[in-house]
GROMACS .gro file of C-alpha atoms in nm:
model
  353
    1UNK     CA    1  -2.052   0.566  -0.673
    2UNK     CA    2  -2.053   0.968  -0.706
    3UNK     CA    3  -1.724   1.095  -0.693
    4UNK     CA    4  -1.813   1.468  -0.767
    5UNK     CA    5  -1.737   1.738  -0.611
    6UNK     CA    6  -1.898   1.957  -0.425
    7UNK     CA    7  -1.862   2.332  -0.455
    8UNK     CA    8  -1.931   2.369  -0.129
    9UNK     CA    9  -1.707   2.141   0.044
   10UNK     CA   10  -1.377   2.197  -0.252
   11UNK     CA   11  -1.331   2.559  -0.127
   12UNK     CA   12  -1.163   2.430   0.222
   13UNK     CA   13  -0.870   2.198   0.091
   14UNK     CA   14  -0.583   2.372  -0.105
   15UNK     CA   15  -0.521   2.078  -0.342
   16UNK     CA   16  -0.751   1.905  -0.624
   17UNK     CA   17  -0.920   1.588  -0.504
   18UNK     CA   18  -0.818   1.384  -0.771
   19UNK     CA   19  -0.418   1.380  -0.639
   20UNK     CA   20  -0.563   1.145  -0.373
   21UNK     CA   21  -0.501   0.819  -0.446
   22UNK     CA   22  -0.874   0.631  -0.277
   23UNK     CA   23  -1.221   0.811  -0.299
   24UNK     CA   24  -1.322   1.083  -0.058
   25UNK     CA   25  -1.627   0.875   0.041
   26UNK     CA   26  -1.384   0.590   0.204
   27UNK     CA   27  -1.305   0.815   0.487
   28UNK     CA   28  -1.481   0.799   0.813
   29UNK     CA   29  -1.498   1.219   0.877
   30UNK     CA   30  -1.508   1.479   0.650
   31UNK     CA   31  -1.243   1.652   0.576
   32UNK     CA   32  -1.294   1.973   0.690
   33UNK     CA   33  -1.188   1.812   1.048
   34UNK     CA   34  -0.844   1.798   0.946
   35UNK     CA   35  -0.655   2.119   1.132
   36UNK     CA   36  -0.424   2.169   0.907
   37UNK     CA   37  -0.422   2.130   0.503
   38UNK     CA   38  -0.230   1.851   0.338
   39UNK     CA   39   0.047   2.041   0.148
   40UNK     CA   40   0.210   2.052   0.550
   41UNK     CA   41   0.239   1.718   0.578
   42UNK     CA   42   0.641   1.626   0.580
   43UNK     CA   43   0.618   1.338   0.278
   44UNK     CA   44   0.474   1.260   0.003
   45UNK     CA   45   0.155   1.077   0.078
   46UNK     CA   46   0.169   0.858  -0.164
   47UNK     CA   47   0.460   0.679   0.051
   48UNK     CA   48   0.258   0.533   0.294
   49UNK     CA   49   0.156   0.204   0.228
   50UNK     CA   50  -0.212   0.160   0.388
   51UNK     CA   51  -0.529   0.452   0.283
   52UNK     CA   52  -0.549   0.760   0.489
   53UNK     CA   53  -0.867   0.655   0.633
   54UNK     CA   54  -0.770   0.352   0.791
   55UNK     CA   55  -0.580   0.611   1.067
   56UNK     CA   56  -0.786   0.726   1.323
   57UNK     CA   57  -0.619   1.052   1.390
   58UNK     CA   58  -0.503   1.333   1.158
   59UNK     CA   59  -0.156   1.310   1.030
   60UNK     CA   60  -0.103   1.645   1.180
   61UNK     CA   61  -0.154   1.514   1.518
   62UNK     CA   62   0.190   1.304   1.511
   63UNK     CA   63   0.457   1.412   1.796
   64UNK     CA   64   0.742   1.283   1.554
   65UNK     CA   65   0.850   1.425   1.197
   66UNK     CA   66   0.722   1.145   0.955
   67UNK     CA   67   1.071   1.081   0.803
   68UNK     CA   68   1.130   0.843   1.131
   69UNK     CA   69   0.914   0.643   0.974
   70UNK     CA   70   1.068   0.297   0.900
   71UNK     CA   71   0.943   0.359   0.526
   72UNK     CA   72   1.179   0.452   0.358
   73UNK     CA   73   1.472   0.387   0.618
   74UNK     CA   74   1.804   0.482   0.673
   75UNK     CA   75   2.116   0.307   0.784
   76UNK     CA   76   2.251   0.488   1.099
   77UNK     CA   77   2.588   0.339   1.254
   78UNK     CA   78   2.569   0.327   1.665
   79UNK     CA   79   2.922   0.213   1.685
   80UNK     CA   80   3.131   0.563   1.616
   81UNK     CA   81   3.545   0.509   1.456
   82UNK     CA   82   3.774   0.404   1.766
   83UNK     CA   83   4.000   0.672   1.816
   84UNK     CA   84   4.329   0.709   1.725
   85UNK     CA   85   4.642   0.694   1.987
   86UNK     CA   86   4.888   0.982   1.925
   87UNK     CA   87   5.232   0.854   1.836
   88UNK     CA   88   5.477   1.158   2.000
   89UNK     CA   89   5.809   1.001   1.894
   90UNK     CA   90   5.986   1.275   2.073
   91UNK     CA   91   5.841   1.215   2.447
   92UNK     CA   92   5.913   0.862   2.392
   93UNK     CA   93   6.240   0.934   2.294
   94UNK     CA   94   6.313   1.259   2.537
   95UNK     CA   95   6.171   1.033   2.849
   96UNK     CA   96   6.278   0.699   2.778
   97UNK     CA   97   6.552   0.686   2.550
   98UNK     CA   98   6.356   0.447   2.314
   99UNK     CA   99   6.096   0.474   2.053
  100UNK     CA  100   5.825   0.250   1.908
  101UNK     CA  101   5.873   0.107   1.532
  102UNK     CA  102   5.590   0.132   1.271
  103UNK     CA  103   5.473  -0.222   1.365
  104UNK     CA  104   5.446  -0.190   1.758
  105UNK     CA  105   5.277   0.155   1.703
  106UNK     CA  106   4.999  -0.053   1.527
  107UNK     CA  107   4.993  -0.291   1.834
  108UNK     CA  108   4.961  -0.029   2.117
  109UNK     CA  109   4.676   0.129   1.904
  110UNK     CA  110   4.533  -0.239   1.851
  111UNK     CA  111   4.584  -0.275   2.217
  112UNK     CA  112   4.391   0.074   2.302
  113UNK     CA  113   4.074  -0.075   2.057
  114UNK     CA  114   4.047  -0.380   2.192
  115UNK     CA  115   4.070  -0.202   2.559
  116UNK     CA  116   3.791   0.003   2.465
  117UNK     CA  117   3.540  -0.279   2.352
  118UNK     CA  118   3.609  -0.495   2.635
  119UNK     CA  119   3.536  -0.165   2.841
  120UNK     CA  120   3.172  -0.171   2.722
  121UNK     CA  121   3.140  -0.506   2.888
  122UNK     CA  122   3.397  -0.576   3.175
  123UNK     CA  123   3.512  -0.238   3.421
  124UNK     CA  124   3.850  -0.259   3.240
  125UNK     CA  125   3.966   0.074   3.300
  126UNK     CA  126   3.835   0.429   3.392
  127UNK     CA  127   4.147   0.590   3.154
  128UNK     CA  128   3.973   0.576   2.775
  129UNK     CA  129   4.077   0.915   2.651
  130UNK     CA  130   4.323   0.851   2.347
  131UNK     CA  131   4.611   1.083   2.540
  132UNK     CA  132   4.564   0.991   2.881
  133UNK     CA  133   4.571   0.606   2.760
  134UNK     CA  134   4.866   0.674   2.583
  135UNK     CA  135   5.068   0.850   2.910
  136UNK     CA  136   4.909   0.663   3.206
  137UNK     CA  137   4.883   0.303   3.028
  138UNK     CA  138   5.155   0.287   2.769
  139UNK     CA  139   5.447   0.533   2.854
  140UNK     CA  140   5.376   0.441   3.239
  141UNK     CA  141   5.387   0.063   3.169
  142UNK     CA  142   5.719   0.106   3.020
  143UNK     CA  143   5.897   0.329   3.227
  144UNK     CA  144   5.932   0.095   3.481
  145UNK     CA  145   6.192  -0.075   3.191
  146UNK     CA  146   6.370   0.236   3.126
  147UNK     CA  147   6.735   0.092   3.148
  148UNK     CA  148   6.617  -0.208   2.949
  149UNK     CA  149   6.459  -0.052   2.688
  150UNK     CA  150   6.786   0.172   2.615
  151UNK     CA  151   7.059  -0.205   2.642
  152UNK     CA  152   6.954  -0.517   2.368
  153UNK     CA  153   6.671  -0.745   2.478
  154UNK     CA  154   6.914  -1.036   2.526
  155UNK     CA  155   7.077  -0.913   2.810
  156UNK     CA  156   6.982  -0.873   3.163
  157UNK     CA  157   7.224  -0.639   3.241
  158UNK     CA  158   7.489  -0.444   3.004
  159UNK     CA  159   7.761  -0.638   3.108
  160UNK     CA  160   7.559  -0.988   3.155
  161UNK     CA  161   7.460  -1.165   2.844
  162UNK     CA  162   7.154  -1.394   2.887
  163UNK     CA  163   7.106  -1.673   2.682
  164UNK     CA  164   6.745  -1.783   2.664
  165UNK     CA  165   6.457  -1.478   2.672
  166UNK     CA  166   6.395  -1.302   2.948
  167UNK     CA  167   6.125  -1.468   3.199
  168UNK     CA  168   5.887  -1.191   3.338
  169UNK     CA  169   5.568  -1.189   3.530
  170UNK     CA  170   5.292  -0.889   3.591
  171UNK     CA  171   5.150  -0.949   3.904
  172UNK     CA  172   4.782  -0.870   3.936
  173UNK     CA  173   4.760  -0.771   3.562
  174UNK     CA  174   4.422  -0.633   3.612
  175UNK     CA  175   4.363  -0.525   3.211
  176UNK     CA  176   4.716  -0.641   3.068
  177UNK     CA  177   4.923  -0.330   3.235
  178UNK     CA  178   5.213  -0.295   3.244
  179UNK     CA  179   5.220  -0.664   3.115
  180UNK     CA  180   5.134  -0.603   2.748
  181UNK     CA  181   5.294  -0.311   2.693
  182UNK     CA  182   5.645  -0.406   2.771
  183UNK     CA  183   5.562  -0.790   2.559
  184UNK     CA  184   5.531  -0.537   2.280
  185UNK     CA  185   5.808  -0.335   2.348
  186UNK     CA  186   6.024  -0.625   2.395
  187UNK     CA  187   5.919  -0.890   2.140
  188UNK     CA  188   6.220  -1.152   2.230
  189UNK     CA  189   6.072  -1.153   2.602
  190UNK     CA  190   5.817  -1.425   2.754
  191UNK     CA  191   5.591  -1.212   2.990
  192UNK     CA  192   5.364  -1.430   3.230
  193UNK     CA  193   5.041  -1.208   3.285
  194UNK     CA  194   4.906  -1.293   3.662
  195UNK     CA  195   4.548  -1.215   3.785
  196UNK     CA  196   4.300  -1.404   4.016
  197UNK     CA  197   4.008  -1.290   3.806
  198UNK     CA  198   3.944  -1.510   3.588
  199UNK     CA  199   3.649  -1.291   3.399
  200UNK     CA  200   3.910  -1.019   3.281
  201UNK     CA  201   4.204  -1.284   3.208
  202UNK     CA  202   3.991  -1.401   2.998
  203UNK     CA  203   3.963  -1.118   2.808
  204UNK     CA  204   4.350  -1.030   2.860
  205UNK     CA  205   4.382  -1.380   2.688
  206UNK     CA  206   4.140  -1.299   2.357
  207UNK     CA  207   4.364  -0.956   2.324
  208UNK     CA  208   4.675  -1.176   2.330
  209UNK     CA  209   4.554  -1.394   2.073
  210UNK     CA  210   4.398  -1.098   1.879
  211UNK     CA  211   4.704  -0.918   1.862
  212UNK     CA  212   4.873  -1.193   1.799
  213UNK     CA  213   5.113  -1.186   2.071
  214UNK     CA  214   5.382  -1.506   2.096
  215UNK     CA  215   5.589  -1.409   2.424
  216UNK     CA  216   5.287  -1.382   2.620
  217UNK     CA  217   5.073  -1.551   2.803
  218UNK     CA  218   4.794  -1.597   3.108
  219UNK     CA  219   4.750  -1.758   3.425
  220UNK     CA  220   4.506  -1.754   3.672
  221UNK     CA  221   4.607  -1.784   4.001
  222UNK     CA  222   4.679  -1.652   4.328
  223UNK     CA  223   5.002  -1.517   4.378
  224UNK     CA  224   5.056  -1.683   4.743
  225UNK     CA  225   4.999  -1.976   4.553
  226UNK     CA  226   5.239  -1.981   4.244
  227UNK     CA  227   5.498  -1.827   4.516
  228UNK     CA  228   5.522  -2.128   4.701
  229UNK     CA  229   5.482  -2.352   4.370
  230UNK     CA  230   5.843  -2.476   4.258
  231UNK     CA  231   5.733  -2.453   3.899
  232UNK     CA  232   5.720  -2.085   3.987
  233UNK     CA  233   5.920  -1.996   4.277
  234UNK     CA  234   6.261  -1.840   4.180
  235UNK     CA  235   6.207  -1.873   3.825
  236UNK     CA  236   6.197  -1.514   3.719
  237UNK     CA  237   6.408  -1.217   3.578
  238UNK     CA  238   6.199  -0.959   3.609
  239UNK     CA  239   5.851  -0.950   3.777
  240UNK     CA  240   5.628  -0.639   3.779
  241UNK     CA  241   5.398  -0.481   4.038
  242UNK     CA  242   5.203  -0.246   3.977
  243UNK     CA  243   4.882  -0.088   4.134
  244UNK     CA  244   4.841  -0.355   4.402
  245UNK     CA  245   4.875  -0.256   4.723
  246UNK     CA  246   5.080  -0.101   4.960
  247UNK     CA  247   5.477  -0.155   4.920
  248UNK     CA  248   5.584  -0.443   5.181
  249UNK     CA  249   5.308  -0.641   5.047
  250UNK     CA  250   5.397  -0.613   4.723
  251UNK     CA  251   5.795  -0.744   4.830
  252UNK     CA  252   5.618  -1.039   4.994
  253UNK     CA  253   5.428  -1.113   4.642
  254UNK     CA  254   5.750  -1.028   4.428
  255UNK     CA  255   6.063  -1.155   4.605
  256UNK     CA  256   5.958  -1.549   4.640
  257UNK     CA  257   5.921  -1.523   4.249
  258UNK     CA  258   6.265  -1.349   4.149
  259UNK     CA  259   6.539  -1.523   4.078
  260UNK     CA  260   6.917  -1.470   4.228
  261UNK     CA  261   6.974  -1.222   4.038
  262UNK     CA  262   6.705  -1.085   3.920
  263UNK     CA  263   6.480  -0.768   4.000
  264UNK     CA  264   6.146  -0.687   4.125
  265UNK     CA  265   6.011  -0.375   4.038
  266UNK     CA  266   5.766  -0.222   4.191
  267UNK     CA  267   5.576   0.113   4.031
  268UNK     CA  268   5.468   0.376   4.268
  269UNK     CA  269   5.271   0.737   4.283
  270UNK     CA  270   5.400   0.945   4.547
  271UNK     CA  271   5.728   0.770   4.799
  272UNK     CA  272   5.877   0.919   5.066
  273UNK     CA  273   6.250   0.880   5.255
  274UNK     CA  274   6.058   0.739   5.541
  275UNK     CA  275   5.830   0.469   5.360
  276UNK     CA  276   6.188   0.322   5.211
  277UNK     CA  277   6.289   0.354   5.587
  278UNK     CA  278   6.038   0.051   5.674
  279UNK     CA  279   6.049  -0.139   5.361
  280UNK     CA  280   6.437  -0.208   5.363
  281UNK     CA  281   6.471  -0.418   5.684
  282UNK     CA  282   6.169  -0.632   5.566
  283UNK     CA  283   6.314  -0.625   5.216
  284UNK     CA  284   6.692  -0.715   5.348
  285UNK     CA  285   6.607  -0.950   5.637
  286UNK     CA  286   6.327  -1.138   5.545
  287UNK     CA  287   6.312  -1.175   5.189
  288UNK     CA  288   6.638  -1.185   5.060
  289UNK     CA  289   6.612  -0.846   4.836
  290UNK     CA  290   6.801  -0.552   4.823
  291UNK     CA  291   6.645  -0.164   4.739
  292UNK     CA  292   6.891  -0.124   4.442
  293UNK     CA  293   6.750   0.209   4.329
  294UNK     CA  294   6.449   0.419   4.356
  295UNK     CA  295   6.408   0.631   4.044
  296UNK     CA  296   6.171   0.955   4.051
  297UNK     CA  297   6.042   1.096   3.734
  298UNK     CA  298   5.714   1.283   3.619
  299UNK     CA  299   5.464   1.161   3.336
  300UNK     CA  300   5.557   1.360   3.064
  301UNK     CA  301   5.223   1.533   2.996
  302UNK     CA  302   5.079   1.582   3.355
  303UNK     CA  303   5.351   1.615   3.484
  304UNK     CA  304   5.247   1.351   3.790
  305UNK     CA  305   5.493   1.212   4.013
  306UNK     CA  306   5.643   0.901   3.970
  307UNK     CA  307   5.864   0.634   4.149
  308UNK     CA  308   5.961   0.323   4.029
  309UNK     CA  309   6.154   0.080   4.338
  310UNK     CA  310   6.390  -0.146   4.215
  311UNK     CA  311   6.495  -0.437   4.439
  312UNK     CA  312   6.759  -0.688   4.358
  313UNK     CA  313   6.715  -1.017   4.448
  314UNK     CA  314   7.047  -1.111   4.614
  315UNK     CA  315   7.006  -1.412   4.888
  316UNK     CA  316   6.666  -1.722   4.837
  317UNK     CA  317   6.365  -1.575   5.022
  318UNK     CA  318   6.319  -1.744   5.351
  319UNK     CA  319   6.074  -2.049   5.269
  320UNK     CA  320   5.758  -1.912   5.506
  321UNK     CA  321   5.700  -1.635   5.236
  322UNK     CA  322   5.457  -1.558   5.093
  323UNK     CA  323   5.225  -1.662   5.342
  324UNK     CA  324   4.879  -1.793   5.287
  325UNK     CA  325   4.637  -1.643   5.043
  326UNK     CA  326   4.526  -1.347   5.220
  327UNK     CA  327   4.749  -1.275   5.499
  328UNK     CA  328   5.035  -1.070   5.363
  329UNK     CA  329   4.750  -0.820   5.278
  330UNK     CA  330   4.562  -0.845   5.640
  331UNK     CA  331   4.872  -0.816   5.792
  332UNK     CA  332   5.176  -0.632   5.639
  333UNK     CA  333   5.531  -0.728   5.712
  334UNK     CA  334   5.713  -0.490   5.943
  335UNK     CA  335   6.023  -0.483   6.139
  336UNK     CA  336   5.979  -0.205   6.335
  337UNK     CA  337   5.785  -0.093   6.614
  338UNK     CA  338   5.639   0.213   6.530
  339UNK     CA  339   5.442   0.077   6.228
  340UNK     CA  340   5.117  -0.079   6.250
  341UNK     CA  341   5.055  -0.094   5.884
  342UNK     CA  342   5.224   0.015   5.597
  343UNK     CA  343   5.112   0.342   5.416
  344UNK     CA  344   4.905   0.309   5.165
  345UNK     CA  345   4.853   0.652   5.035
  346UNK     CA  346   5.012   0.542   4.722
  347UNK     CA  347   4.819   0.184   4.665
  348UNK     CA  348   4.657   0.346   4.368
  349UNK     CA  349   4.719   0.694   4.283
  350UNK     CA  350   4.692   0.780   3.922
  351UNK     CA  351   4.867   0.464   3.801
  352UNK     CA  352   4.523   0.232   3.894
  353UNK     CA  353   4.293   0.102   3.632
   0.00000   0.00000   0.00000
């Protein structure tokens, strides 16, 4: 086989034949097709693991830089560093009299990680900025528990000493708020997390083992249901509603649950004079609660209104409530004559997953 070279072909290739590593005569056009020399090409050609004449187009023609080639490769991670949650010791402090230690800092931002993988799979919750998660999900959870978290965790009230932990219950959970924040906040606390969907209880559930989390658990269930269940009815301190629906149907989900002597509290966006108007006769006569206090307040970043209704729990709730699954949202309690329906311009507001 003649591997010279020609003088007449050597003058149109700017390196020496002999760096090629199989003879000229292998490939199937001359060279001088080529458009552009060699020396352009992005990598070595000695890389490549199969002759240049096996391809049936010059290199040159490729729509993609050579170094995506598989050969050599390169690691590249698809999963960026979760974010970090910013601590602000002072808001906490300035807003609600409280602040988180060292070890439930690590379980909010635990909490905010695991939020944000679940996210990728499950419509968890629209609020995934690190700041906004920390004002609308954490700080918002826990004011509702102002006064508590300022008095020890083994009291209901200042001047009441309770002996066994406090039994709480987060109706319609949804993602674990306000539910999860306030178990961390208050470690000698059993909070019940509610939720008919099974799908993202589930999920609530892996987070609580995750983090580790003894005081709390999950059950799925309606809350008509469990409200008319003994094992249920009346058994709770505290229980939690937030981001349901509109106000008289969250008393008709709450009161059945609370204890004599215990509180409902119900988180709001906007309330007005009038809405309290309509909710205290329903409240009062039907379901043996009293509006204790309505507290107003803005988030401490956006400044967004908030209300937080507490209702005491002062007389057993009348035993037709709640009624069946379905009903107290179809068709709102209401005592007086000039309301069809409740408002619900607050059902969601900024507070909603």
């Amino acid at each position: 086989m003649d591997f010279r070279v020609r003088v007449s072909d050597s003058y149109l290739f700017p390196i020496p034949y002999s760096l090629f590593p199989i003879p000229y005569s292998l490939f199937p056009i001359p060279y001088s097709l080529f458009p552009v020399p060699y020396p352009l090409f992005p990598i070595p050609c000695s890389l490549f693991p199969i002759p240049y004449s096996l391809f049936p187009i010059p290199y040159s023609l490729f729509p993609v830089p050579c170094s995506l080639f598989p050969i050599p490769s390169a690691t590249v991670s698809t999963n960026p560093a979760p974010s970090t949650l910013p601590n602000f010791p002072d808001l906490w402090q300035e807003t609600l009299g409280w602040q988180p230690s060292v070890a439930q800092n690590s379980l909010f931002q635990q909490l905010y990680e695991g939020i944000l993988e679940g996210n990728q799979q499950l419509n968890l919750t629209r609020i995934t900025d690190p700041v906004e998660f920390w004002e609308k999900h954490l700080w918002d959870s826990l004011s509702g528990i102002k006064s508590f978290l300022q008095t020890p965790s083994d009291t209901l009230t200042p001047d009441t000493q309770h002996p066994t932990p406090y039994q709480v219950i987060d109706i319609g959970t949804g993602a674990g708020f306000p539910g999860l924040p306030i178990a961390i906040a208050q470690p000698n606390w059993h909070v019940t997390l509610l939720d008919s969907t099974r799908k993202k209880l589930d999920f609530v559930n892996q987070l609580v083992e995750r983090l580790n989390m003894q005081n709390a658990t999950t059950l799925v269930e309606r809350v008509e249901q469990i409200g008319r269940d003994r094992v249920h009815r009346e058994q709770y301190d505290l229980v939690l509603v937030r981001a349901v629906g509109a106000a008289s149907i969250c008393v008709e989900y709450a009161l059945p649950l609370v204890k004599i002597g215990g509180l409902a509290v119900l988180y709001r966006g906007q309330w007005l004079e009038e809405e309290a108007k309509e909710l205290v006769p329903v409240v009062n006569l039907l379901l043996g609660g009293e509006l204790e206090h309505v507290a107003a307040f803005k988030t401490p970043i956006t400044q967004s209104d908030r209300h937080c209704l507490y209702i005491r729990k002062v007389a057993p709730t009348q035993l037709l409530y709640p009624r069946a699954v379905g009903i107290p949202a179809q068709k709102p309690l209401a005592l007086t004559s000039t309301i069809s329906s409740p408002r619900r311009s607050n059902q969601a507001d900024d507070t909603a997953l």
